Short mmCIF file of C-alpha atoms and ligand atoms in Angstrom, two decimals:
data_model
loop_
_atom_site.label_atom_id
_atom_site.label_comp_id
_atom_site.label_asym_id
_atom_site.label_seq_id
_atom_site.Cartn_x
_atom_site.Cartn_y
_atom_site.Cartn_z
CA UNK A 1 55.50 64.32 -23.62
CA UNK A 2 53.44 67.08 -21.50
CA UNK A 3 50.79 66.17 -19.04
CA UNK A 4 48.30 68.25 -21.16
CA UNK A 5 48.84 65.98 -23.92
CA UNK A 6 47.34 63.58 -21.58
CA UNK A 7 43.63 64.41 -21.99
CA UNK A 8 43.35 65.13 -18.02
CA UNK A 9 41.06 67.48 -16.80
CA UNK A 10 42.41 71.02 -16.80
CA UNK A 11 41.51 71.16 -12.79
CA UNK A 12 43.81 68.14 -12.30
CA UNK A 13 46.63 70.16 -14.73
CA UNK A 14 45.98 73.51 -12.64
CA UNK A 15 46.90 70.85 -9.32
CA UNK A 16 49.99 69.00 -11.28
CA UNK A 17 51.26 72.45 -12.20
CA UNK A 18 51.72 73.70 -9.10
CA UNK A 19 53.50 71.05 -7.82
CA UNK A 20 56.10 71.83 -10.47
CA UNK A 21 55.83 68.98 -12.60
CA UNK A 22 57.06 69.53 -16.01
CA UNK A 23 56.24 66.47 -17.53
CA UNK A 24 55.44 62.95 -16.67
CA UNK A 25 57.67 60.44 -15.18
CA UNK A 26 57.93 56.83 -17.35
CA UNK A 27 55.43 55.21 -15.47
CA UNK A 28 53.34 58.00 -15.79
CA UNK A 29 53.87 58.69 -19.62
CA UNK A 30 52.94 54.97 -20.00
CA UNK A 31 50.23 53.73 -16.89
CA UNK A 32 47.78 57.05 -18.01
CA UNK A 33 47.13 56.33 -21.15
CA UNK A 34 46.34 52.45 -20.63
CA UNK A 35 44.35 53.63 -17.05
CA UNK A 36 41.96 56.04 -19.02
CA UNK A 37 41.32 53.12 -21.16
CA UNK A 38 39.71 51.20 -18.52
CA UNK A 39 42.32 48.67 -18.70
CA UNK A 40 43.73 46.61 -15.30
CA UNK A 41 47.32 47.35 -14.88
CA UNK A 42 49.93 45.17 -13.93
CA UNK A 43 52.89 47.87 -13.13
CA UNK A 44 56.26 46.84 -11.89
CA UNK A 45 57.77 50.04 -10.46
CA UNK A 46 59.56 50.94 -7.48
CA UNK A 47 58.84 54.16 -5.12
CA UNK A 48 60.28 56.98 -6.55
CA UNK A 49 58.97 56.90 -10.15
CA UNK A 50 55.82 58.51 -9.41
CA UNK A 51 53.82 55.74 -9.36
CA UNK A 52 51.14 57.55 -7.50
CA UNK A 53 50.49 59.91 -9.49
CA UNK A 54 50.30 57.38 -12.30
CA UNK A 55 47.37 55.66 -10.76
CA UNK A 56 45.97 58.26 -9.41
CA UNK A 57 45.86 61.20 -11.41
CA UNK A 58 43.75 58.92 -14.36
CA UNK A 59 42.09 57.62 -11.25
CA UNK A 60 40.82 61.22 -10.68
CA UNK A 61 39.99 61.87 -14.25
CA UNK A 62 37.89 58.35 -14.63
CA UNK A 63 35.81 59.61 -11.77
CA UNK A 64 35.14 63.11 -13.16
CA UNK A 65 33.82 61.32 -15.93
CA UNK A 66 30.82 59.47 -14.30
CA UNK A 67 28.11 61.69 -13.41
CA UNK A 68 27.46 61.52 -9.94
CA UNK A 69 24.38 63.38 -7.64
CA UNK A 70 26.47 66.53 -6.20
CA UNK A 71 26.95 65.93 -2.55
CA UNK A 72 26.88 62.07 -3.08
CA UNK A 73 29.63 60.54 -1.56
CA UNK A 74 30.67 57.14 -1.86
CA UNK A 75 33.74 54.93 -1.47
CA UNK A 76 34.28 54.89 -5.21
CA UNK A 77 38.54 54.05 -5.03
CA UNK A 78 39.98 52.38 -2.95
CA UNK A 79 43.81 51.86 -2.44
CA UNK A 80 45.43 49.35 -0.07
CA UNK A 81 48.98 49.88 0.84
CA UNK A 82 50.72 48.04 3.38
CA UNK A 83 52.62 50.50 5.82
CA UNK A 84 50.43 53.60 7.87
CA UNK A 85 53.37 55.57 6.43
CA UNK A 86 52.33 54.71 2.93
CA UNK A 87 48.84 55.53 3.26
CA UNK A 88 49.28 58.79 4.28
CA UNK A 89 51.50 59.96 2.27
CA UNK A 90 49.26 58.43 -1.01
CA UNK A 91 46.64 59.91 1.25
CA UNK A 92 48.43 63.27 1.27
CA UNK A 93 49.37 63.18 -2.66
CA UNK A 94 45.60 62.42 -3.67
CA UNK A 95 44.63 65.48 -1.47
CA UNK A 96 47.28 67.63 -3.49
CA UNK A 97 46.15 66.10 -6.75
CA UNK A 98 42.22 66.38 -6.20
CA UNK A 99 42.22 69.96 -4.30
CA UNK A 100 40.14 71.34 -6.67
CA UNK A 101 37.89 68.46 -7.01
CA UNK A 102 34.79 67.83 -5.82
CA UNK A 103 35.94 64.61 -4.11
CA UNK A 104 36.19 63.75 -0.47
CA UNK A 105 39.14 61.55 0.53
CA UNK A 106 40.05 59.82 3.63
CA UNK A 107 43.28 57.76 4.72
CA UNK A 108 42.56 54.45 7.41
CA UNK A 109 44.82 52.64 9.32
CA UNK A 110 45.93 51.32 12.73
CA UNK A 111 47.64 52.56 15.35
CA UNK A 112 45.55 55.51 16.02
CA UNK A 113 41.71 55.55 17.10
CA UNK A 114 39.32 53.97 15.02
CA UNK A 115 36.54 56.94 16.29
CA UNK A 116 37.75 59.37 14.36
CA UNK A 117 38.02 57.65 10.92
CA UNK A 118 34.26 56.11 11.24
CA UNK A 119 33.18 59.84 11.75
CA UNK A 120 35.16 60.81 8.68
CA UNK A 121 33.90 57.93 6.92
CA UNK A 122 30.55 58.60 7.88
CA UNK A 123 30.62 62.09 6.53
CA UNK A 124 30.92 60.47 2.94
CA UNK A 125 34.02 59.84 1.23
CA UNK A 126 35.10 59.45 -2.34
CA UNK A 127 38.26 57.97 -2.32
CA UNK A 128 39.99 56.03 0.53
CA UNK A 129 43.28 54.98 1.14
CA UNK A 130 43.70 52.01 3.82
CA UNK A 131 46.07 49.65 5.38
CA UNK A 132 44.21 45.97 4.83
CA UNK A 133 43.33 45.37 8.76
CA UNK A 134 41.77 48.53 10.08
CA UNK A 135 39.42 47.94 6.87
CA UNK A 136 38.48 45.00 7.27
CA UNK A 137 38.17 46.10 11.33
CA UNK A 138 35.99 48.80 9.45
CA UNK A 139 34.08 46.18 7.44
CA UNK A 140 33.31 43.96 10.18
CA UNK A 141 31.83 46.97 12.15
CA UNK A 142 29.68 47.73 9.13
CA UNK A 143 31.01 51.06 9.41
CA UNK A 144 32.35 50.87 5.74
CA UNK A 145 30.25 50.19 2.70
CA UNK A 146 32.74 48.86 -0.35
CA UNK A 147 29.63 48.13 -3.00
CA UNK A 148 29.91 50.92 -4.78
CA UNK A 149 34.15 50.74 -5.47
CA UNK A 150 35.25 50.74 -9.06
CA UNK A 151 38.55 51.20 -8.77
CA UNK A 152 41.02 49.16 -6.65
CA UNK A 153 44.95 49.75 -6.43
CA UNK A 154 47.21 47.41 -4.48
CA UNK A 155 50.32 49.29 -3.83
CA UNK A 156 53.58 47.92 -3.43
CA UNK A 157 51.91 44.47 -3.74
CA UNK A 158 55.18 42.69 -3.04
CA UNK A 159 55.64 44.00 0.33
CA UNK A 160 52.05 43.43 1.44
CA UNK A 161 52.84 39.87 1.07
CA UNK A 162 56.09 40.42 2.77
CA UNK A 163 54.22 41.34 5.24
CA UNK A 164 52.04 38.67 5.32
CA UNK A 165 48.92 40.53 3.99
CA UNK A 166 47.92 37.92 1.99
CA UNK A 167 44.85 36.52 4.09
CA UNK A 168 43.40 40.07 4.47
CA UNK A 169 43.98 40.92 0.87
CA UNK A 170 41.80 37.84 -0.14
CA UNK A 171 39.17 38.98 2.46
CA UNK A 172 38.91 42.40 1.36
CA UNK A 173 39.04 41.08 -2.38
CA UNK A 174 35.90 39.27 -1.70
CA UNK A 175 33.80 41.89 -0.44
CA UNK A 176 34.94 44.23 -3.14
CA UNK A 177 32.35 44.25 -5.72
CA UNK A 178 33.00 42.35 -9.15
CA UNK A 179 32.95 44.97 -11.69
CA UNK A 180 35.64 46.88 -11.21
CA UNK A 181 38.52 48.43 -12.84
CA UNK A 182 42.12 46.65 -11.02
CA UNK A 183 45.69 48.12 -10.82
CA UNK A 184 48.45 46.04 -8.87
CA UNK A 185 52.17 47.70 -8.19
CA UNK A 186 55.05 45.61 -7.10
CA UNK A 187 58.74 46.38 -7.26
CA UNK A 188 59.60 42.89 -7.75
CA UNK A 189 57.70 40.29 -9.35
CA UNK A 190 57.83 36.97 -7.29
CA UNK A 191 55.73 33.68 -7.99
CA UNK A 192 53.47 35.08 -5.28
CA UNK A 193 52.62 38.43 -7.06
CA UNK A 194 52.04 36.36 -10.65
CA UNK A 195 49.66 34.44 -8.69
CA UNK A 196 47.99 37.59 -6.85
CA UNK A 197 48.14 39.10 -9.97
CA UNK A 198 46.26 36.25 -11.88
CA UNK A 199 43.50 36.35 -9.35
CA UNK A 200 42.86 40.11 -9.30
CA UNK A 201 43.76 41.14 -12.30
CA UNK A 202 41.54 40.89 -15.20
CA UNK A 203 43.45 40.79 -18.71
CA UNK A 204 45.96 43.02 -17.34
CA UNK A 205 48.29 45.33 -19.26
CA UNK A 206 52.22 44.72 -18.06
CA UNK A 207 54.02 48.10 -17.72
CA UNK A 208 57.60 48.01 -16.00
CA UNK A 209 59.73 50.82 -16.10
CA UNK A 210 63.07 49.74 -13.62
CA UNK A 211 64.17 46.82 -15.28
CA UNK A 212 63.33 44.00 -12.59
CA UNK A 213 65.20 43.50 -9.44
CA UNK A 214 67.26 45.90 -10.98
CA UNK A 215 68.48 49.02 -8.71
CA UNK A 216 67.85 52.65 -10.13
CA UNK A 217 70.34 53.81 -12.87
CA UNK A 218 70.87 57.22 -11.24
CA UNK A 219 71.80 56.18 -7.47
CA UNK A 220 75.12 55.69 -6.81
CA UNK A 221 76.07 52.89 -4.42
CA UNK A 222 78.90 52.35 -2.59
CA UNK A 223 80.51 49.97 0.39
CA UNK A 224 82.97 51.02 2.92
CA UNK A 225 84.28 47.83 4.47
CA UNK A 226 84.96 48.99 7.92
CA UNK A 227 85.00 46.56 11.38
CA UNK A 228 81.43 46.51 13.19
CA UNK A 229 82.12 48.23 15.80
CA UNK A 230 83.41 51.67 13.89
CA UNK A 231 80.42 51.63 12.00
CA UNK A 232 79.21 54.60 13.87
CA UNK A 233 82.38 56.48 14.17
CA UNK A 234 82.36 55.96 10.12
CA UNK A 235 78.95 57.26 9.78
CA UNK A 236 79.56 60.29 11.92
CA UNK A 237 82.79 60.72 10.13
CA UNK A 238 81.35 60.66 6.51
CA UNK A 239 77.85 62.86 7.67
CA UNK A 240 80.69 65.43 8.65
CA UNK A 241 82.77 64.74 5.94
CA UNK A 242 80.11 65.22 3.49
CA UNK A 243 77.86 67.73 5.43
CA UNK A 244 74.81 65.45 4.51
CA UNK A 245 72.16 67.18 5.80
CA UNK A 246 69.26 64.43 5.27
CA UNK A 247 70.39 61.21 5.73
CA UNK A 248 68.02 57.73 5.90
CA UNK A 249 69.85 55.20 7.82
CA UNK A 250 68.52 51.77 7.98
CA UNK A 251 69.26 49.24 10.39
CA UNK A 252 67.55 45.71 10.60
CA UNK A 253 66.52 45.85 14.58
CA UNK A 254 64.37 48.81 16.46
CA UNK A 255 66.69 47.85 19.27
CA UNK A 256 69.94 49.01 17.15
CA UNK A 257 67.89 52.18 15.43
CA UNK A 258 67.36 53.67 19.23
CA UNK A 259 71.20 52.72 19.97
CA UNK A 260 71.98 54.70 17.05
CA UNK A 261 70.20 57.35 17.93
CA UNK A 262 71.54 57.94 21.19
CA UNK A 263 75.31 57.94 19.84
CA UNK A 264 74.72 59.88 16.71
CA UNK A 265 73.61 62.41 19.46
CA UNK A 266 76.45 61.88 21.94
CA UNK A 267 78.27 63.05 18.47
CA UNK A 268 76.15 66.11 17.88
CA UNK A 269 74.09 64.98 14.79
CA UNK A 270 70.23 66.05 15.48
CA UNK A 271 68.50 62.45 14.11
CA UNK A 272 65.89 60.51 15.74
CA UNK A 273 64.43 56.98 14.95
CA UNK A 274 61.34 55.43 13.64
CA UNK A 275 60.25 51.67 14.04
CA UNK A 276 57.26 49.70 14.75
CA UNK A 277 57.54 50.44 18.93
CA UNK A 278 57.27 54.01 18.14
CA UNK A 279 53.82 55.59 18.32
CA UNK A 280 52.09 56.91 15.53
CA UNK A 281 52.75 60.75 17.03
CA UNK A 282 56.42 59.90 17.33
CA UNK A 283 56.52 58.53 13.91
CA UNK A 284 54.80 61.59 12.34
CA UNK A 285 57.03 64.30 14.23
CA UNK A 286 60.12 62.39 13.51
CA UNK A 287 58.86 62.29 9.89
CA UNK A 288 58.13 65.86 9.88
CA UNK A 289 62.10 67.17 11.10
CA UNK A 290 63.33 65.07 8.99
CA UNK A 291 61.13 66.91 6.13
CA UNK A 292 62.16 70.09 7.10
CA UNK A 293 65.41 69.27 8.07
CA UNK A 294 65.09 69.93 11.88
CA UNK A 295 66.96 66.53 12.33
CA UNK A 296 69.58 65.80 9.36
CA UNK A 297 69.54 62.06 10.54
CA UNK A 298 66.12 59.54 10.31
CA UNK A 299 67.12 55.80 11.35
CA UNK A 300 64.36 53.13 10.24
CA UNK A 301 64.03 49.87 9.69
CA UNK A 302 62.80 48.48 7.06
CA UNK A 303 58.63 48.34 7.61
CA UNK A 304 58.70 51.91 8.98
CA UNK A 305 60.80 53.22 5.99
CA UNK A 306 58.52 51.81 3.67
CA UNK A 307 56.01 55.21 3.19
CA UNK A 308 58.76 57.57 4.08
CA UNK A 309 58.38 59.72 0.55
CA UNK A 310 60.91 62.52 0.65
CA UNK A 311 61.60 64.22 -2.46
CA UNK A 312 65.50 64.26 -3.40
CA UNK A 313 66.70 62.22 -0.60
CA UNK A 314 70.17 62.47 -1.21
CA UNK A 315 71.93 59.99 0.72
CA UNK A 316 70.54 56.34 2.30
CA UNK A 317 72.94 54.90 4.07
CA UNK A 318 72.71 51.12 5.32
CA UNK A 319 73.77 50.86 8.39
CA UNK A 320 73.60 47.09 8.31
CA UNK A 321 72.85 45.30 5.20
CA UNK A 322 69.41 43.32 5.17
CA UNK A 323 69.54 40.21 4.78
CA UNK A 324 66.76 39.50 2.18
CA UNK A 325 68.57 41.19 -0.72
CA UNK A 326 65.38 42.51 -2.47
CA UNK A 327 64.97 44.57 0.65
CA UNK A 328 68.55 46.52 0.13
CA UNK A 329 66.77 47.32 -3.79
CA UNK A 330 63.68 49.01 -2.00
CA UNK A 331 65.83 50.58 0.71
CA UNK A 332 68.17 52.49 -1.79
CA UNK A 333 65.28 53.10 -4.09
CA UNK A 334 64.76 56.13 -1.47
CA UNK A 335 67.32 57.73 -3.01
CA UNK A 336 67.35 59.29 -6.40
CA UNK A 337 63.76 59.32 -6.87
CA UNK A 338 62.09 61.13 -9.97
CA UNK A 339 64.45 61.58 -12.06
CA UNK A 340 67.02 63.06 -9.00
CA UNK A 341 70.94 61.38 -8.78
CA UNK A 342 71.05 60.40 -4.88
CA UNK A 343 74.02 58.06 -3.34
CA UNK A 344 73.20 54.92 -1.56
CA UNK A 345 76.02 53.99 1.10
CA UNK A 346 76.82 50.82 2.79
CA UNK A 347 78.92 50.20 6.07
CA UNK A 348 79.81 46.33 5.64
CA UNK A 349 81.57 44.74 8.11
CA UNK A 350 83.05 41.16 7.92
CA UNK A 351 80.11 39.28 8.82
CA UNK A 352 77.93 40.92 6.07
CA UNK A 353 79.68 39.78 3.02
CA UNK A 354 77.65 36.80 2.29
CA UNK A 355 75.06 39.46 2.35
CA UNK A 356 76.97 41.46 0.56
CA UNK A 357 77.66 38.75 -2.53
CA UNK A 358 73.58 37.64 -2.03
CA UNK A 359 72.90 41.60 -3.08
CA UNK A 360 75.37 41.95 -5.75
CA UNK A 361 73.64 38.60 -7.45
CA UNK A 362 70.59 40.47 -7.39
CA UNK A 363 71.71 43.84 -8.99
CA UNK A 364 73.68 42.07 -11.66
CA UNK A 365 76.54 43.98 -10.81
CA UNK A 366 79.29 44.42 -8.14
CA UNK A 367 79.16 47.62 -5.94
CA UNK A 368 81.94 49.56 -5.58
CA UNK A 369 84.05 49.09 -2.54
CA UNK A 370 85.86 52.02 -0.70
CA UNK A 371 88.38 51.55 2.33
CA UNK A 372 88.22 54.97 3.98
CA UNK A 373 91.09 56.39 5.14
CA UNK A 374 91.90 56.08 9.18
CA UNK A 375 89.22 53.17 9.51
CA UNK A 376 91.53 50.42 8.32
CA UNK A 377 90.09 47.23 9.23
CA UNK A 378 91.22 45.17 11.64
CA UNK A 379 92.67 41.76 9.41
CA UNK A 380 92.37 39.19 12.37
CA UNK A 381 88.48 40.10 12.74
CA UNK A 382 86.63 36.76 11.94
CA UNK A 383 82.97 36.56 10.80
CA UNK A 384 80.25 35.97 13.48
CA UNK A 385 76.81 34.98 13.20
CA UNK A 386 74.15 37.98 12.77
CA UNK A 387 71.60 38.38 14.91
CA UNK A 388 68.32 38.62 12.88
CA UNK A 389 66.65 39.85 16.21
CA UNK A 390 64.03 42.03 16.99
CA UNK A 391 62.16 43.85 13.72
CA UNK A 392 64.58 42.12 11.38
CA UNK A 393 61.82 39.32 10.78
CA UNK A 394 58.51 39.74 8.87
CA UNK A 395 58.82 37.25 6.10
CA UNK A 396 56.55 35.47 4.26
CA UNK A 397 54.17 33.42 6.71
CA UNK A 398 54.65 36.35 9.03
CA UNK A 399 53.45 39.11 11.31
CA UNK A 400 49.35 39.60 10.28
CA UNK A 401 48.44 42.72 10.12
CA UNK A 402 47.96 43.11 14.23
CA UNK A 403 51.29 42.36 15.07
CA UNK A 404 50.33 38.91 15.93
CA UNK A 405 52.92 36.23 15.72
CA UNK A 406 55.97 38.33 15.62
CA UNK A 407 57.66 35.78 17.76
CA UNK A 408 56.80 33.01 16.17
CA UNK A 409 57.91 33.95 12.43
CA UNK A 410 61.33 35.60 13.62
CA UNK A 411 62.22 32.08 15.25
CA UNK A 412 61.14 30.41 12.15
CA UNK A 413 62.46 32.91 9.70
CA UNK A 414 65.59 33.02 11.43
CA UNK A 415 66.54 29.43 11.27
CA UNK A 416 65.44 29.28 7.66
CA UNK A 417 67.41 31.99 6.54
CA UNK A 418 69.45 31.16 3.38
CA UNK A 419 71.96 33.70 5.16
CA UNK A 420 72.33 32.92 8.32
CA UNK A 421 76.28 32.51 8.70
CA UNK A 422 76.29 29.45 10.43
CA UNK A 423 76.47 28.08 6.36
CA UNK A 424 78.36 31.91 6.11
CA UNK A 425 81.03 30.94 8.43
CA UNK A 426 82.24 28.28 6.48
CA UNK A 427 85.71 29.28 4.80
CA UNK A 428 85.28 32.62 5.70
CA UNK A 429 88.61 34.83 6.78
CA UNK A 430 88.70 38.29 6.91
CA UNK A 431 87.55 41.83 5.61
CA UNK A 432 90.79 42.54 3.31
CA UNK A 433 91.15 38.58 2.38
CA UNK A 434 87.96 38.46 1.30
CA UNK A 435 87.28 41.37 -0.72
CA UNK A 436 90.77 41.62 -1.95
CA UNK A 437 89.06 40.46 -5.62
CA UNK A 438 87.40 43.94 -5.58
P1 LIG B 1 56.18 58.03 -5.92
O1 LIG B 1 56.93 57.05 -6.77
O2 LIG B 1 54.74 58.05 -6.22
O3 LIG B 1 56.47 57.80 -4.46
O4 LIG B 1 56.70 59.50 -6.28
C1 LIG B 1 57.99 59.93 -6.00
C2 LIG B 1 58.10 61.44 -5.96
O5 LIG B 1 58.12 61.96 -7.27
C3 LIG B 1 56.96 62.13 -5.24
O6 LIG B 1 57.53 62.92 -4.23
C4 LIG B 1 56.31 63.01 -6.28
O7 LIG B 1 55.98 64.26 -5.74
C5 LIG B 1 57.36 63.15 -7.35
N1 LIG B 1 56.78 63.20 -8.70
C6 LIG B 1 55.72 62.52 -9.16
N2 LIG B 1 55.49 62.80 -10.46
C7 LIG B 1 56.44 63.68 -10.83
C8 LIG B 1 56.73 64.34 -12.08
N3 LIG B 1 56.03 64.12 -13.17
N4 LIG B 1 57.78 65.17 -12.09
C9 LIG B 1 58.54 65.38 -10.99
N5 LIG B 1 58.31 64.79 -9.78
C10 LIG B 1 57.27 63.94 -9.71
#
């Protein structure tokens, strides 16, 4: 299939071309089609498929079609996405898609001065890409008029409700205007997203392309079982080994990501660290070396990785497992992206392997395990409890989208953990003992 066969306008196929696109991804070969026919979507597809241009290049195309007084600008789309990272970069691909369009986009969300997005706003805008609580901040300063959208897109549902979006997503769903045309992504599809789904979505068409909770055919995954505290000695042994020169680490606490940091450099490997404590200008620089390879090393956890979109990323390493398993499926589905092989590495220690099993449930299939030479492990380590600390909890219930409550939901999300090892602990031996099956 070719993108021309697509019936997109030819300015949108002058923008696609240049961006070197030869033809469209499986989301895109399927969502465009059903899009153009005014149709909500229900899509189940991870980052990494192209989802965004699947929404939003018929997005583009629906809006050409509607004439509109030159000069007019109103908020016309509107796409919520749950992470500042993630809007921009949607906010950065409808820019690329739309540059020779006579649209006006603009990207809101916290962090960062609300001044500067009311003047942009106020300016006119088309299209706008937001995180749900500086709109509704927006909204309740009447600085934002939302009567006139037609076409809404809730990316990466799932983790807005992670997130604990829900509340604001309901708010903003009510002051959207009725008639409109819906799309809702998700990677995984949860009782909570059916029911999201059933509210928002009217008639929806299903499209899934990666089978569900299912990890990416063309990433390659792999365990070293290695004691905790080599981990970093491992990681600096197999960035050498390997001369990986863009690596995404993830680790489940800010507090370990900066620790990181500061030994990776004790070892000579440029990387730097992005989390929820760092400010937005920290986050974009580190984003930006990392892009063009100024730092071969970007630690995250989880909520900051989210809008990291990088094409090719060859290697994501997990530092730490997570310990909701459907986060280790979107933290390796930063690797291999668009139709690109990439190798998703994790350093398991002993007290992981409940984890470890939890994950391999999910995938429907074991991981392969690798004991790397000189990092044998140590046979009379016994498990010990993790500590789901700092940045490790945002479950559902959880932080709102102001950071409130952060306390509050680790303490509770910690003690409710189906993983916690205290239940772990039980019968557990060692690293070798235990995984001798493999
Ligand atoms: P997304 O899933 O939207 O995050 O997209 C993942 C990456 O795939 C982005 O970096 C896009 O630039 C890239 N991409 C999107 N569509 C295509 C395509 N048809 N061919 C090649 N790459 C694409």
């Amino acid at each position: 299939m070719t993108f021309e066969s697509l019936n997109l306008h030819e300015k949108i196929l002058k923008a696609v071309a240049q961006q070197g696109y030869r033809s469209p991804t499986p989301i895109q070969a399927k969502a465009i089609p059903i899009i153009l026919a005014r149709k909500d979507v229900l899509a189940g597809a991870q980052t990494g498929t192209g989802k965004t241009a699947g929404f939003t290049l018929p997005m583009l195309e629906l809006m050409m079609k509607k004439d509109i007084k030159k000069g007019r600008h109103q908020v016309r789309s509107l796409i919520l996405t749950p992470t500042r990272e993630l809007s921009a970069q949607v906010g950065e691909d409808i820019a690329t898609y739309s540059k020779y369009l006579p649209f006006t986009s603009a990207v809101v969300f916290g962090g960062v001065g609300i001044n500067p997005q009311i003047a942009k706003i106020k300016k006119g805008v088309d299209i706008l890409v937001a995180t749900p609580g500086r709109l509704l901040d927006l909204v309740a300063q009447e600085k934002l008029d939302l009567s006139r959208v037609e076409f809404f897109v809730l990316d990466e549902a799932d983790r807005m409700l992670d997130m604990g979006f829900i509340h604001d997503i309901k708010k903003v769903l009510a002051i959207l205007p009725p008639r409109r045309q819906n799309l809702l992504f998700s990677a995984t599809f949860s009782d909570d997203i059916k029911k999201l789904a059933d509210k928002l979505l009217n008639n929806p068409t299903l499209i899934e392309v990666a089978k569900r909770n299912q990890s990416a055919e063309n990433i390659s995954q792999v365990v070293y079982l290695v004691d905790k505290s080599r981990k970093r000695e491992l990681l600096s042994h197999l960035i050498r080994k390997g001369d990986w020169y863009q690596v995404l680490v993830f680790m489940r606490t800010k507090h370990g990501a900066n620790k990181l940091v500061k030994e990776l450099t004790k070892d000579n490997i440029n990387s730097a660290a992005i989390h929820g404590n760092k400010s937005q200008t920290a986050r974009t620089k580190a984003l930006k070396d990392f892009k063009e390879k100024t730092i071969s090393v970007l630690v995250a956890t989880d909520i900051a990785a989210r809008g990291i979109d990088i094409d090719q990323l060859p290697h994501v390493v997990n530092y730490e497992l997570p310990n909701i398993s459907e986060d280790y499926v979107h933290r390796i589905g930063r690797t291999g992206r668009a139709g690109n092989s990439g190798e998703a590495i994790s350093l398991v220690c002993v007290d992981e392997l409940d984890y470890l099993k939890n994950i391999e449930k999910l995938i429907k299939k074991p991981i392969k395990k690798i004991y790397e030479d000189g990092f044998d492990v140590d046979a009379t380590i016994k498990a010990e409890p993790i500590q789901n600390g700092r940045g490790g909890a945002r479950r559902k219930g959880g932080g709102n989208s102001r950071g409130k409550n952060q306390s509050k939901t680790q303490n509770k999300f910690g003690a409710n953990s189906s993983n916690t090892n205290s239940q772990g602990q039980r019968g557990r031996g060692n690293l070798r003992k235990q995984t001798a099956k493999y």
